[in-house]
Coordinates of N, CA and C in Angstrom, one line a residue:
M814 N 128.7 111.5 -1.3 CA 127.4 111.0 -1.4 C 126.8 111.0 0.0
D815 N 125.7 111.6 0.3 CA 125.1 111.5 1.6 C 124.4 110.2 1.9
K816 N 124.0 110.0 3.1 CA 123.4 108.8 3.6 C 122.1 108.5 2.8
F817 N 121.3 109.5 2.6 CA 120.0 109.3 1.9 C 120.2 108.8 0.5
T818 N 121.1 109.4 -0.2 CA 121.4 108.9 -1.6 C 122.0 107.5 -1.6
L819 N 122.8 107.2 -0.7 CA 123.4 105.9 -0.6 C 122.3 104.8 -0.3
A820 N 121.4 105.2 0.6 CA 120.3 104.3 1.0 C 119.4 104.1 -0.2
L821 N 119.1 105.1 -1.0 CA 118.3 105.0 -2.2 C 119.0 104.1 -3.3
A822 N 120.3 104.3 -3.4 CA 121.1 103.5 -4.4 C 121.0 102.0 -4.0
I823 N 121.2 101.7 -2.7 CA 121.2 100.3 -2.2 C 119.8 99.8 -2.5
L824 N 118.7 100.5 -2.2 CA 117.4 100.1 -2.4 C 117.1 99.8 -3.9
A825 N 117.6 100.7 -4.7 CA 117.4 100.5 -6.2 C 118.1 99.3 -6.6
F826 N 119.3 99.1 -6.1 CA 120.1 97.9 -6.5 C 119.4 96.6 -6.1
M827 N 118.8 96.6 -4.8 CA 118.1 95.4 -4.4 C 116.8 95.2 -5.2
I828 N 116.1 96.2 -5.6 CA 114.9 96.0 -6.5 C 115.3 95.5 -7.8
V829 N 116.4 96.0 -8.4 CA 116.8 95.5 -9.7 C 117.3 94.0 -9.6
A830 N 118.1 93.7 -8.6 CA 118.6 92.4 -8.4 C 117.4 91.4 -8.1
G831 N 116.4 91.8 -7.3 CA 115.3 91.0 -7.1 C 114.4 90.8 -8.3
G832 N 114.3 91.8 -9.1 CA 113.6 91.7 -10.4 C 114.3 90.7 -11.4
L833 N 115.6 90.8 -11.4 CA 116.4 89.9 -12.2 C 116.2 88.5 -11.8
I834 N 116.3 88.2 -10.5 CA 116.2 86.9 -10.0 C 114.8 86.3 -10.3
Y835 N 113.8 87.2 -10.0 CA 112.4 86.8 -10.3 C 112.1 86.5 -11.8
T836 N 112.7 87.3 -12.7 CA 112.5 87.1 -14.1 C 113.2 85.8 -14.5
A837 N 114.4 85.5 -14.0 CA 115.1 84.3 -14.4 C 114.3 83.1 -13.9
G838 N 113.7 83.2 -12.7 CA 112.8 82.1 -12.2 C 111.6 81.9 -13.1
I839 N 111.0 82.9 -13.5 CA 109.8 82.8 -14.4 C 110.2 82.3 -15.7
G840 N 111.3 82.7 -16.2 CA 111.8 82.1 -17.5 C 112.0 80.6 -17.4
R841 N 112.5 80.1 -16.3 CA 112.7 78.7 -16.2 C 111.4 78.0 -16.2
L842 N 110.4 78.6 -15.5 CA 109.1 77.9 -15.4 C 108.4 77.9 -16.8
V843 N 108.6 79.0 -17.6 CA 108.0 79.0 -18.9 C 108.7 78.0 -19.8
D844 N 110.0 77.8 -19.7 CA 110.6 76.8 -20.5 C 110.1 75.4 -20.1
I845 N 109.9 75.1 -18.8 CA 109.4 73.8 -18.4 C 108.0 73.6 -18.9
R846 N 107.2 74.6 -18.8 CA 105.8 74.5 -19.2 C 105.6 74.5 -20.7
K847 N 106.5 75.0 -21.4 CA 106.4 75.3 -22.9 C 106.1 74.0 -23.6
S848 N 106.8 72.9 -23.3 CA 106.6 71.7 -24.0 C 105.3 71.0 -23.6
E849 N 104.7 71.3 -22.5 CA 103.5 70.6 -22.0 C 102.2 71.4 -22.5
I850 N 102.3 72.7 -22.5 CA 101.0 73.4 -22.7 C 100.9 74.0 -24.1
D851 N 101.9 74.4 -24.7 CA 101.8 75.2 -26.0 C 101.2 74.3 -27.1
T852 N 100.4 75.0 -27.9 CA 99.8 74.4 -29.1 C 100.4 74.9 -30.3
P853 N 100.3 74.3 -31.4 CA 100.9 74.8 -32.6 C 100.3 76.1 -33.0
M854 N 101.2 77.0 -33.6 CA 100.7 78.3 -34.0 C 100.0 78.2 -35.3
N855 N 99.1 79.2 -35.6 CA 98.4 79.3 -36.9 C 99.4 79.4 -38.0
E856 N 99.1 78.9 -39.2 CA 100.1 79.0 -40.3 C 100.3 80.4 -40.7
K857 N 99.3 81.2 -40.7 CA 99.4 82.6 -41.1 C 100.3 83.4 -40.2
I858 N 100.3 83.1 -38.9 CA 101.1 83.8 -38.0 C 102.6 83.3 -38.1
Q859 N 102.7 82.0 -38.4 CA 104.1 81.5 -38.6 C 104.7 82.1 -39.8
R860 N 104.0 82.4 -40.9 CA 104.5 83.0 -42.1 C 104.8 84.5 -41.9
H861 N 104.0 85.2 -41.1 CA 104.2 86.6 -40.9 C 104.2 87.0 -39.4
P862 N 105.2 86.5 -38.6 CA 105.1 86.7 -37.2 C 105.2 88.2 -36.8
Y863 N 105.9 89.1 -37.5 CA 106.0 90.4 -37.1 C 104.8 91.3 -37.5
I864 N 104.2 91.0 -38.7 CA 103.0 91.7 -39.1 C 101.8 91.4 -38.2
R865 N 101.7 90.3 -37.7 CA 100.6 89.9 -36.9 C 100.8 90.2 -35.4
N866 N 101.9 90.8 -35.0 CA 102.2 91.2 -33.6 C 101.7 92.6 -33.4
P867 N 100.8 92.8 -32.5 CA 100.3 94.2 -32.3 C 101.3 95.2 -31.7
I868 N 102.2 94.6 -30.9 CA 103.3 95.5 -30.3 C 104.1 96.1 -31.4
F869 N 104.6 95.3 -32.4 CA 105.4 95.8 -33.5 C 104.6 96.8 -34.3
L870 N 103.3 96.5 -34.5 CA 102.5 97.4 -35.3 C 102.4 98.7 -34.6
T871 N 102.2 98.7 -33.3 CA 102.1 99.9 -32.5 C 103.4 100.8 -32.6
Y872 N 104.5 100.1 -32.5 CA 105.8 100.8 -32.7 C 105.9 101.4 -34.1
L873 N 105.6 100.6 -35.1 CA 105.7 101.2 -36.4 C 104.8 102.3 -36.7
I874 N 103.6 102.2 -36.2 CA 102.6 103.3 -36.4 C 103.1 104.6 -35.7
A875 N 103.5 104.4 -34.4 CA 104.0 105.5 -33.6 C 105.3 106.1 -34.3
L876 N 106.2 105.3 -34.8 CA 107.4 105.8 -35.4 C 107.0 106.6 -36.7
G877 N 106.0 106.1 -37.4 CA 105.5 106.9 -38.6 C 104.9 108.2 -38.3
L878 N 104.1 108.2 -37.2 CA 103.4 109.5 -36.8 C 104.5 110.5 -36.3
V879 N 105.4 110.0 -35.5 CA 106.5 110.9 -35.0 C 107.3 111.5 -36.2
G880 N 107.6 110.6 -37.1 CA 108.4 111.1 -38.3 C 107.6 112.1 -39.1
F881 N 106.3 111.8 -39.3 CA 105.4 112.7 -40.0 C 105.4 114.1 -39.3
Y882 N 105.3 114.0 -38.0 CA 105.2 115.3 -37.2 C 106.5 116.1 -37.3
I883 N 107.6 115.4 -37.3 CA 108.9 116.0 -37.4 C 109.1 116.7 -38.7
L884 N 108.7 116.0 -39.8 CA 108.7 116.6 -41.1 C 107.7 117.7 -41.3
Y885 N 106.6 117.6 -40.7 CA 105.6 118.7 -40.7 C 106.2 120.0 -40.0
L886 N 106.8 119.8 -38.9 CA 107.4 120.9 -38.2 C 108.6 121.5 -38.9
A887 N 109.3 120.6 -39.6 CA 110.5 121.1 -40.3 C 110.1 122.0 -41.5
F888 N 109.0 121.6 -42.2 CA 108.6 122.4 -43.4 C 107.7 123.6 -43.1
T889 N 107.0 123.6 -41.9 CA 106.1 124.7 -41.6 C 106.8 125.8 -40.8
R890 N 107.9 125.5 -40.1 CA 108.5 126.5 -39.2 C 109.4 127.4 -40.1
S891 N 109.3 128.7 -39.8 CA 110.2 129.6 -40.5 C 111.3 130.1 -39.5
W892 N 112.4 129.8 -39.8 CA 113.6 130.1 -38.9 C 114.0 131.4 -39.3

C-alpha cells in the first residue's frame, strides 16, 4: 500500500469515526429533548405507521417499478 492510499484510508477512518461520534451525540440530545418537546401522534398514524411514512411508500413504489421493469425485460427480450 503506497503512502497516498494509506493517507486516504486514515482520512476515511477519521471521517467515519467523527460521524459516528457526532451521531451518538445527536442521539443523546434527541433522547433528552424527546420527553420535553414531543406531542402525541395522530391516532391514524399510530394505527398505520408504515403506510403513512413517505419514505416507506417511496421504497415500495420504486421496488414495484423495478420489479415491473425486470419482468417487462424478461418477457420482451428474445435470447
